[in-house]
Amino acid sequence: MPKAKILFIEDDADQIFLYATKFKLEGYNFISSTDGTKGVKMAEKEKPDLILLDILLADENGLDVLKNLKTNKKIQNIPVIVFTNFDKEETIKQAIFLGALDYIIKSKVVPSEIVKMVANFIK
Amino acid sequence: MNAIFILSIISILLILFLGLVVFLKNPKNKKNQLLSLLSLCIFIWIITVMMSDASKEYHQALFWTKSAIIGPALIPLLLLWFSYIFPIKKEKISKLKVFLLSLPTLIILLLSPTALNIKKITITDWGTDLTPGPLYIFLLILLIIYIGITLYNLIVSYKKTQGREKYQIKYLFLGISITLILGVIANLILPLYGYGRASSIGPASSLFFVAFTGYAITRYRFMDIRIFAGKIITYILVASFAYGAFYGIILFNNSVFGSVYAAGAYLIGIIFAIAFVIIFYPLQKLIQKITKHYLFAEVYNAQEVISSLTNKLTTIIDLKQIIDLIVDTIRATMNLDRSGVLLIENATKPIKYQIVKVVGFDEHNGISLVQDSFLTQYLAKNQKPLVREELDFLSEQAKNKDEKQSFLILKNHMHKIEASICLPLISQNMLLGIIVLGSKMSGDAYTNEDLHLLNSLSYQASVAIENARLYQQVQDFNKTLQTKVDEQTKDIQNKAIHLEKLLKMRSEFLDIASHQLRTPTSVIKGTLAMMQDGDMDKMSTEEKAKFVRNMFQKSVKLESIINDILVASEMDTAEFSIRVKDTIELEKFLEKEVADHQFDALEKKLALTYEKLSDGPFKIKGSAKYLEQVIDNLLSNAMKYTPQGTVKASIKRIGQNVIVSVSDTGIGIPKEDIKRIFNKFIRGKNARNVYTDGSGLGLFIIKRVMDKHLGSKIWVESEEGKGSSFYLQFPLINT
């Protein structure tokens, strides 16, 4: 069975390295982008099965990127999970409102847990 | 009954009336006495002439004809005397002078029974023809001289007086002159030439005197008997009615019933009596009203106006309106040249007045008047109008010298500013202010009625003003209250906004701080978790190394972030203080720091240099611990944000200061961020691209440390894309 493709939009390279290693070890196809706009284009092109999205990006707000992902006819149906360390109630509410499936705080989960969550969502 | 007879009767009545009224008005006043005596003499003159013409018996006729000289003998003397005291006493006439002046008159009187008076008489059908003797010539001369002096005195007075007195004199003059001329011609000159008949008409000429005097009385209030005369006239008219009614009833009874004592007459009498009583009172009122209307038109109007003013005053609350009303109405109604109102400013010592409104007065003068505290005290004590003309009298009446003096000073004061009356405004036994009035434009004095009216007006005005003041106070109080409430509300609002801002800042701080702490934590945790999962075994050696290094770096980062946050929190408080007691040799300091960072520079492939731009020494006072952090931060920042190129550190001495600078060829700071760059959590917009984990606290901490070093400065010059230069300036200490 071809393994699912995960897109991680995150600006910290070290973070990407960590999760990329884990997901690849689990056999996933893992692509990433440090830039929100580029990430959206990547999503259009690669059509991943799930997108992990950070909130604090270099030049943009993750919520805006989320909005773009969800209003883009080509990729609105791709499930998006917000995966960040930014823990603010208002932001969480907004993200869910904009269409994110879930809002997960990185430091609260270990890499194996996130892999399991992603697997569940893809099924 | 011929025309002369009727004329004479009318003359008698009028002259008697004049004399009576004048005398009764003020029996003690010399003027009144003289004038009534004068009237009496004219009366005697008319009577004697009438009687002489009426007498058909010789001795009777002779007696009366001789008596006819009595009146004319006295008249010039009286007139002369009168002219010496009207309108004001001109000079004191000594008793000797009085005697001498009276002498000619006495002589004539004594010689009147003799043939020197009348040579002979002839009784005719029209009256008594007479042939006068030499006494008539003597009388003529006397008349001319005395009346000449009288008229001269009158002219002098005329020139000196103003206003209505001028008119009085004028008409008196005319009256006397015309009467005199006609009288002299008719009763002296013509008889001397043989036309004795003319003497019958002579007395009628006194009508001129009466007419002119009467005019002076009604129009110009001569002798001030107008009102009194008016009363008398009213009584006479009413009495005439009663007289007429009485005789009318008798006539009626006589013609209808034949006699007043008939039975029918008694019965009708009852009806008449009732009718009389019913008519009498309203009729009296009507007559009074008509008399008043014709004699005192302007007074009547003034009364009405001031009455209605009083009514209006009670309905107005606005102080300004009240004052306007008072000042304008009084001035217009009484035809004054000036009027004004001054009010006492509440409870100041010394008492200060505020000119609320003045028309015609010089404001400066108005104030100077009321600085006269004597006036204030006097008005406050006596609570009635003060008339300038009375001040002399009051001064004379004064008990002690000071008072006397004060009255005179006040009089001068009032005269200077041309004020005639000061009316006190009293409320609750305290003086509120003063209404100051000038003179009437007609020149007339204020009558008692005027004063009475003004008094009641000022009373009402006081009440109205007091009310308006109280109302104003309430208004002001409300305003003050409202202002205070607004202020407090604003204050509270501001505090609330400030509090909100603080809370927001705090929550922002927490948001960011928590994120900054979580980021390295999640990596460390994640890496360790993967190790536990056994994923390390699945990695290559290279990958393993990279993995572990990643985690190590993050743990270092974590420590530094924790440190930053703690330091920043500490520095944020007002109590933050550092000990700046160390003596630091900056050159050595800087060299060491640069050396420490060379390793990192090498790793990042950057050139890190140190340059000494001038001679030392560079000794400063500061905190070694914190300054170490500062320089460390600057160098780290420079290297962090310079992807490639150089970082230069330098030290230079300028005057009494030393300047340390750290320059790089890095990404620079966008112009809009430069002024905020030293604030908490602020990073340049372009910083994230190069270094994602910046806390935004580094420069904030540096700035706070520099603030604690007295006399020191920190600033930055930067251009986006080209690089930044940070400068630290310290004052040198003398070794």
PDB file of N, CA and C in Angstrom, chain B residues 163-236:
ATOM      1  N   GLY B 163     -32.505 124.116  34.438  1.00  0.00           N
ATOM      2  CA  GLY B 163     -33.699 123.265  34.410  1.00  0.00           C
ATOM      3  C   GLY B 163     -34.976 124.012  34.722  1.00  0.00           C
ATOM      4  N   ARG B 164     -35.741 123.338  35.546  1.00  0.00           N
ATOM      5  CA  ARG B 164     -37.089 123.862  35.710  1.00  0.00           C
ATOM      6  C   ARG B 164     -37.096 125.206  36.426  1.00  0.00           C
ATOM      7  N   GLU B 165     -36.111 125.429  37.259  1.00  0.00           N
ATOM      8  CA  GLU B 165     -36.104 126.707  37.974  1.00  0.00           C
ATOM      9  C   GLU B 165     -35.994 127.880  37.023  1.00  0.00           C
ATOM     10  N   LYS B 166     -35.265 127.641  35.966  1.00  0.00           N
ATOM     11  CA  LYS B 166     -35.149 128.670  34.939  1.00  0.00           C
ATOM     12  C   LYS B 166     -36.524 129.026  34.413  1.00  0.00           C
ATOM     13  N   TYR B 167     -37.281 127.992  34.119  1.00  0.00           N
ATOM     14  CA  TYR B 167     -38.623 128.228  33.573  1.00  0.00           C
ATOM     15  C   TYR B 167     -39.510 128.925  34.568  1.00  0.00           C
ATOM     16  N   GLN B 168     -39.409 128.503  35.824  1.00  0.00           N
ATOM     17  CA  GLN B 168     -40.215 129.148  36.866  1.00  0.00           C
ATOM     18  C   GLN B 168     -39.951 130.638  36.886  1.00  0.00           C
ATOM     19  N   ILE B 169     -38.659 130.954  36.881  1.00  0.00           N
ATOM     20  CA  ILE B 169     -38.278 132.376  36.949  1.00  0.00           C
ATOM     21  C   ILE B 169     -38.825 133.113  35.736  1.00  0.00           C
ATOM     22  N   LYS B 170     -38.695 132.454  34.614  1.00  0.00           N
ATOM     23  CA  LYS B 170     -39.125 133.097  33.372  1.00  0.00           C
ATOM     24  C   LYS B 170     -40.597 133.471  33.438  1.00  0.00           C
ATOM     25  N   TYR B 171     -41.403 132.522  33.874  1.00  0.00           N
ATOM     26  CA  TYR B 171     -42.841 132.791  33.876  1.00  0.00           C
ATOM     27  C   TYR B 171     -43.246 133.761  34.963  1.00  0.00           C
ATOM     28  N   LEU B 172     -42.547 133.675  36.062  1.00  0.00           N
ATOM     29  CA  LEU B 172     -42.798 134.621  37.138  1.00  0.00           C
ATOM     30  C   LEU B 172     -42.517 136.032  36.640  1.00  0.00           C
ATOM     31  N   PHE B 173     -41.404 136.117  35.995  1.00  0.00           N
ATOM     32  CA  PHE B 173     -40.958 137.389  35.411  1.00  0.00           C
ATOM     33  C   PHE B 173     -42.027 137.935  34.472  1.00  0.00           C
ATOM     34  N   LEU B 174     -42.461 137.071  33.571  1.00  0.00           N
ATOM     35  CA  LEU B 174     -43.474 137.497  32.614  1.00  0.00           C
ATOM     36  C   LEU B 174     -44.759 137.915  33.307  1.00  0.00           C
ATOM     37  N   GLY B 175     -45.161 137.042  34.243  1.00  0.00           N
ATOM     38  CA  GLY B 175     -46.414 137.310  34.942  1.00  0.00           C
ATOM     39  C   GLY B 175     -46.386 138.669  35.643  1.00  0.00           C
ATOM     40  N   ILE B 176     -45.284 138.845  36.362  1.00  0.00           N
ATOM     41  CA  ILE B 176     -45.161 140.117  37.116  1.00  0.00           C
ATOM     42  C   ILE B 176     -45.101 141.288  36.163  1.00  0.00           C
ATOM     43  N   SER B 177     -44.288 141.141  35.148  1.00  0.00           N
ATOM     44  CA  SER B 177     -44.095 142.269  34.217  1.00  0.00           C
ATOM     45  C   SER B 177     -45.399 142.710  33.565  1.00  0.00           C
ATOM     46  N   ILE B 178     -46.076 141.716  33.021  1.00  0.00           N
ATOM     47  CA  ILE B 178     -47.311 142.076  32.298  1.00  0.00           C
ATOM     48  C   ILE B 178     -48.340 142.695  33.247  1.00  0.00           C
ATOM     49  N   THR B 179     -48.515 141.997  34.375  1.00  0.00           N
ATOM     50  CA  THR B 179     -49.469 142.534  35.366  1.00  0.00           C
ATOM     51  C   THR B 179     -49.075 143.949  35.771  1.00  0.00           C
ATOM     52  N   LEU B 180     -47.780 144.077  36.015  1.00  0.00           N
ATOM     53  CA  LEU B 180     -47.299 145.388  36.470  1.00  0.00           C
ATOM     54  C   LEU B 180     -47.590 146.464  35.428  1.00  0.00           C
ATOM     55  N   ILE B 181     -47.204 146.162  34.220  1.00  0.00           N
ATOM     56  CA  ILE B 181     -47.368 147.178  33.154  1.00  0.00           C
ATOM     57  C   ILE B 181     -48.833 147.581  33.007  1.00  0.00           C
ATOM     58  N   LEU B 182     -49.662 146.529  32.884  1.00  0.00           N
ATOM     59  CA  LEU B 182     -51.093 146.833  32.711  1.00  0.00           C
ATOM     60  C   LEU B 182     -51.658 147.568  33.926  1.00  0.00           C
ATOM     61  N   GLY B 183     -51.238 147.051  35.106  1.00  0.00           N
ATOM     62  CA  GLY B 183     -51.758 147.645  36.346  1.00  0.00           C
ATOM     63  C   GLY B 183     -51.344 149.104  36.496  1.00  0.00           C
ATOM     64  N   VAL B 184     -50.075 149.299  36.219  1.00  0.00           N
ATOM     65  CA  VAL B 184     -49.565 150.685  36.349  1.00  0.00           C
ATOM     66  C   VAL B 184     -50.276 151.612  35.366  1.00  0.00           C
ATOM     67  N   ILE B 185     -50.363 151.137  34.147  1.00  0.00           N
ATOM     68  CA  ILE B 185     -51.041 151.983  33.142  1.00  0.00           C
ATOM     69  C   ILE B 185     -52.478 152.281  33.561  1.00  0.00           C
ATOM     70  N   ALA B 186     -53.186 151.222  33.938  1.00  0.00           N
ATOM     71  CA  ALA B 186     -54.614 151.383  34.229  1.00  0.00           C
ATOM     72  C   ALA B 186     -54.872 152.161  35.518  1.00  0.00           C
ATOM     73  N   ASN B 187     -54.098 151.849  36.534  1.00  0.00           N
ATOM     74  CA  ASN B 187     -54.445 152.427  37.836  1.00  0.00           C
ATOM     75  C   ASN B 187     -53.593 153.599  38.278  1.00  0.00           C
ATOM     76  N   LEU B 188     -52.474 153.832  37.595  1.00  0.00           N
ATOM     77  CA  LEU B 188     -51.642 154.964  38.007  1.00  0.00           C
ATOM     78  C   LEU B 188     -51.565 156.032  36.920  1.00  0.00           C
ATOM     79  N   ILE B 189     -51.117 155.588  35.756  1.00  0.00           N
ATOM     80  CA  ILE B 189     -50.824 156.582  34.716  1.00  0.00           C
ATOM     81  C   ILE B 189     -52.105 157.221  34.172  1.00  0.00           C
ATOM     82  N   LEU B 190     -53.027 156.349  33.764  1.00  0.00           N
ATOM     83  CA  LEU B 190     -54.257 156.896  33.172  1.00  0.00           C
ATOM     84  C   LEU B 190     -55.041 157.795  34.143  1.00  0.00           C
ATOM     85  N   PRO B 191     -55.200 157.336  35.404  1.00  0.00           N
ATOM     86  CA  PRO B 191     -55.893 158.238  36.327  1.00  0.00           C
ATOM     87  C   PRO B 191     -55.169 159.583  36.464  1.00  0.00           C
ATOM     88  N   LEU B 192     -53.813 159.532  36.440  1.00  0.00           N
ATOM     89  CA  LEU B 192     -53.065 160.784  36.560  1.00  0.00           C
ATOM     90  C   LEU B 192     -53.355 161.715  35.379  1.00  0.00           C
ATOM     91  N   TYR B 193     -53.670 161.077  34.273  1.00  0.00           N
ATOM     92  CA  TYR B 193     -54.005 161.896  33.111  1.00  0.00           C
ATOM     93  C   TYR B 193     -55.501 162.159  32.990  1.00  0.00           C
ATOM     94  N   GLY B 194     -56.240 161.716  33.973  1.00  0.00           N
ATOM     95  CA  GLY B 194     -57.659 162.045  33.986  1.00  0.00           C
ATOM     96  C   GLY B 194     -58.584 160.912  33.609  1.00  0.00           C
ATOM     97  N   TYR B 195     -57.988 159.739  33.242  1.00  0.00           N
ATOM     98  CA  TYR B 195     -58.884 158.637  32.887  1.00  0.00           C
ATOM     99  C   TYR B 195     -59.069 157.700  34.076  1.00  0.00           C
ATOM    100  N   GLY B 196     -59.761 158.184  35.052  1.00  0.00           N
ATOM    101  CA  GLY B 196     -59.926 157.405  36.279  1.00  0.00           C
ATOM    102  C   GLY B 196     -60.655 156.094  36.084  1.00  0.00           C
ATOM    103  N   ARG B 197     -61.432 156.041  35.049  1.00  0.00           N
ATOM    104  CA  ARG B 197     -62.246 154.846  34.809  1.00  0.00           C
ATOM    105  C   ARG B 197     -61.373 153.617  34.600  1.00  0.00           C
ATOM    106  N   ALA B 198     -60.247 153.870  34.053  1.00  0.00           N
ATOM    107  CA  ALA B 198     -59.366 152.737  33.745  1.00  0.00           C
ATOM    108  C   ALA B 198     -59.003 151.938  34.988  1.00  0.00           C
ATOM    109  N   SER B 199     -59.022 152.632  36.117  1.00  0.00           N
ATOM    110  CA  SER B 199     -58.590 151.946  37.354  1.00  0.00           C
ATOM    111  C   SER B 199     -59.492 150.775  37.718  1.00  0.00           C
ATOM    112  N   SER B 200     -60.670 150.732  37.177  1.00  0.00           N
ATOM    113  CA  SER B 200     -61.537 149.589  37.486  1.00  0.00           C
ATOM    114  C   SER B 200     -61.029 148.300  36.839  1.00  0.00           C
ATOM    115  N   ILE B 201     -60.396 148.514  35.688  1.00  0.00           N
ATOM    116  CA  ILE B 201     -59.944 147.309  34.951  1.00  0.00           C
ATOM    117  C   ILE B 201     -58.617 146.784  35.495  1.00  0.00           C
ATOM    118  N   GLY B 202     -57.861 147.738  36.065  1.00  0.00           N
ATOM    119  CA  GLY B 202     -56.515 147.400  36.532  1.00  0.00           C
ATOM    120  C   GLY B 202     -56.380 146.057  37.238  1.00  0.00           C
ATOM    121  N   PRO B 203     -57.217 145.852  38.260  1.00  0.00           N
ATOM    122  CA  PRO B 203     -57.081 144.604  39.025  1.00  0.00           C
ATOM    123  C   PRO B 203     -57.166 143.341  38.155  1.00  0.00           C
ATOM    124  N   ALA B 204     -57.945 143.473  37.081  1.00  0.00           N
ATOM    125  CA  ALA B 204     -58.077 142.285  36.229  1.00  0.00           C
ATOM    126  C   ALA B 204     -56.740 141.833  35.653  1.00  0.00           C
ATOM    127  N   SER B 205     -55.818 142.786  35.563  1.00  0.00           N
ATOM    128  CA  SER B 205     -54.511 142.411  35.015  1.00  0.00           C
ATOM    129  C   SER B 205     -53.805 141.393  35.879  1.00  0.00           C
ATOM    130  N   SER B 206     -54.233 141.313  37.148  1.00  0.00           N
ATOM    131  CA  SER B 206     -53.600 140.317  38.031  1.00  0.00           C
ATOM    132  C   SER B 206     -53.854 138.908  37.524  1.00  0.00           C
ATOM    133  N   LEU B 207     -54.832 138.782  36.628  1.00  0.00           N
ATOM    134  CA  LEU B 207     -55.084 137.470  36.033  1.00  0.00           C
ATOM    135  C   LEU B 207     -53.844 136.945  35.321  1.00  0.00           C
ATOM    136  N   PHE B 208     -53.117 137.891  34.746  1.00  0.00           N
ATOM    137  CA  PHE B 208     -51.882 137.474  34.065  1.00  0.00           C
ATOM    138  C   PHE B 208     -50.898 136.857  35.056  1.00  0.00           C
ATOM    139  N   PHE B 209     -50.766 137.593  36.183  1.00  0.00           N
ATOM    140  CA  PHE B 209     -49.884 137.086  37.229  1.00  0.00           C
ATOM    141  C   PHE B 209     -50.315 135.679  37.654  1.00  0.00           C
ATOM    142  N   VAL B 210     -51.623 135.547  37.904  1.00  0.00           N
ATOM    143  CA  VAL B 210     -52.138 134.237  38.335  1.00  0.00           C
ATOM    144  C   VAL B 210     -51.903 133.175  37.272  1.00  0.00           C
ATOM    145  N   ALA B 211     -52.203 133.571  36.020  1.00  0.00           N
ATOM    146  CA  ALA B 211     -52.070 132.592  34.930  1.00  0.00           C
ATOM    147  C   ALA B 211     -50.640 132.094  34.804  1.00  0.00           C
ATOM    148  N   PHE B 212     -49.706 133.043  34.750  1.00  0.00           N
ATOM    149  CA  PHE B 212     -48.317 132.641  34.574  1.00  0.00           C
ATOM    150  C   PHE B 212     -47.789 131.870  35.772  1.00  0.00           C
ATOM    151  N   THR B 213     -48.167 132.362  36.940  1.00  0.00           N
ATOM    152  CA  THR B 213     -47.752 131.641  38.140  1.00  0.00           C
ATOM    153  C   THR B 213     -48.352 130.236  38.163  1.00  0.00           C
ATOM    154  N   GLY B 214     -49.637 130.192  37.778  1.00  0.00           N
ATOM    155  CA  GLY B 214     -50.292 128.892  37.755  1.00  0.00           C
ATOM    156  C   GLY B 214     -49.603 127.937  36.802  1.00  0.00           C
ATOM    157  N   TYR B 215     -49.206 128.488  35.664  1.00  0.00           N
ATOM    158  CA  TYR B 215     -48.492 127.665  34.686  1.00  0.00           C
ATOM    159  C   TYR B 215     -47.177 127.154  35.258  1.00  0.00           C
ATOM    160  N   ALA B 216     -46.483 128.091  35.916  1.00  0.00           N
ATOM    161  CA  ALA B 216     -45.199 127.706  36.528  1.00  0.00           C
ATOM    162  C   ALA B 216     -45.409 126.626  37.576  1.00  0.00           C
ATOM    163  N   ILE B 217     -46.531 126.724  38.258  1.00  0.00           N
ATOM    164  CA  ILE B 217     -46.819 125.735  39.306  1.00  0.00           C
ATOM    165  C   ILE B 217     -47.080 124.348  38.714  1.00  0.00           C
ATOM    166  N   THR B 218     -47.944 124.323  37.699  1.00  0.00           N
ATOM    167  CA  THR B 218     -48.312 122.996  37.195  1.00  0.00           C
ATOM    168  C   THR B 218     -47.221 122.410  36.317  1.00  0.00           C
ATOM    169  N   ARG B 219     -46.685 123.229  35.445  1.00  0.00           N
ATOM    170  CA  ARG B 219     -45.720 122.685  34.491  1.00  0.00           C
ATOM    171  C   ARG B 219     -44.333 122.523  35.107  1.00  0.00           C
ATOM    172  N   TYR B 220     -43.923 123.450  35.878  1.00  0.00           N
ATOM    173  CA  TYR B 220     -42.542 123.424  36.363  1.00  0.00           C
ATOM    174  C   TYR B 220     -42.439 123.284  37.859  1.00  0.00           C
ATOM    175  N   ARG B 221     -43.534 122.872  38.425  1.00  0.00           N
ATOM    176  CA  ARG B 221     -43.551 122.561  39.849  1.00  0.00           C
ATOM    177  C   ARG B 221     -43.011 123.696  40.694  1.00  0.00           C
ATOM    178  N   PHE B 222     -43.407 124.881  40.339  1.00  0.00           N
ATOM    179  CA  PHE B 222     -43.079 126.070  41.125  1.00  0.00           C
ATOM    180  C   PHE B 222     -43.609 125.904  42.533  1.00  0.00           C
ATOM    181  N   MET B 223     -42.723 126.165  43.509  1.00  0.00           N
ATOM    182  CA  MET B 223     -43.106 126.027  44.905  1.00  0.00           C
ATOM    183  C   MET B 223     -43.502 124.605  45.269  1.00  0.00           C
ATOM    184  N   ASP B 224     -43.343 123.696  44.356  1.00  0.00           N
ATOM    185  CA  ASP B 224     -43.633 122.290  44.648  1.00  0.00           C
ATOM    186  C   ASP B 224     -45.017 122.063  45.204  1.00  0.00           C
ATOM    187  N   ILE B 225     -45.962 122.860  44.747  1.00  0.00           N
ATOM    188  CA  ILE B 225     -47.292 122.702  45.317  1.00  0.00           C
ATOM    189  C   ILE B 225     -48.238 122.001  44.369  1.00  0.00           C
ATOM    190  N   ARG B 226     -47.615 121.500  43.274  1.00  0.00           N
ATOM    191  CA  ARG B 226     -48.500 120.925  42.268  1.00  0.00           C
ATOM    192  C   ARG B 226     -49.400 119.849  42.826  1.00  0.00           C
ATOM    193  N   ILE B 227     -48.739 118.926  43.536  1.00  0.00           N
ATOM    194  CA  ILE B 227     -49.538 117.803  44.028  1.00  0.00           C
ATOM    195  C   ILE B 227     -50.544 118.272  45.059  1.00  0.00           C
ATOM    196  N   PHE B 228     -50.049 119.132  45.908  1.00  0.00           N
ATOM    197  CA  PHE B 228     -50.915 119.691  46.936  1.00  0.00           C
ATOM    198  C   PHE B 228     -52.089 120.426  46.301  1.00  0.00           C
ATOM    199  N   ALA B 229     -51.740 121.233  45.270  1.00  0.00           N
ATOM    200  CA  ALA B 229     -52.790 121.984  44.560  1.00  0.00           C
ATOM    201  C   ALA B 229     -53.772 121.026  43.929  1.00  0.00           C
ATOM    202  N   GLY B 230     -53.201 119.925  43.389  1.00  0.00           N
ATOM    203  CA  GLY B 230     -54.057 118.931  42.773  1.00  0.00           C
ATOM    204  C   GLY B 230     -55.056 118.382  43.770  1.00  0.00           C
ATOM    205  N   LYS B 231     -54.581 118.123  44.959  1.00  0.00           N
ATOM    206  CA  LYS B 231     -55.472 117.599  46.006  1.00  0.00           C
ATOM    207  C   LYS B 231     -56.576 118.594  46.314  1.00  0.00           C
ATOM    208  N   ILE B 232     -56.137 119.833  46.443  1.00  0.00           N
ATOM    209  CA  ILE B 232     -57.122 120.886  46.772  1.00  0.00           C
ATOM    210  C   ILE B 232     -58.170 120.992  45.666  1.00  0.00           C
ATOM    211  N   ILE B 233     -57.687 120.946  44.423  1.00  0.00           N
ATOM    212  CA  ILE B 233     -58.620 121.047  43.303  1.00  0.00           C
ATOM    213  C   ILE B 233     -59.632 119.909  43.349  1.00  0.00           C
ATOM    214  N   THR B 234     -59.102 118.711  43.646  1.00  0.00           N
ATOM    215  CA  THR B 234     -59.995 117.560  43.739  1.00  0.00           C
ATOM    216  C   THR B 234     -61.073 117.812  44.784  1.00  0.00           C
ATOM    217  N   TYR B 235     -60.611 118.276  45.946  1.00  0.00           N
ATOM    218  CA  TYR B 235     -61.573 118.535  47.009  1.00  0.00           C
ATOM    219  C   TYR B 235     -62.614 119.558  46.569  1.00  0.00           C
ATOM    220  N   ILE B 236     -62.132 120.613  45.924  1.00  0.00           N
ATOM    221  CA  ILE B 236     -63.049 121.676  45.492  1.00  0.00           C
ATOM    222  C   ILE B 236     -64.086 121.130  44.511  1.00  0.00           C
TER     223      ILE B 236
END
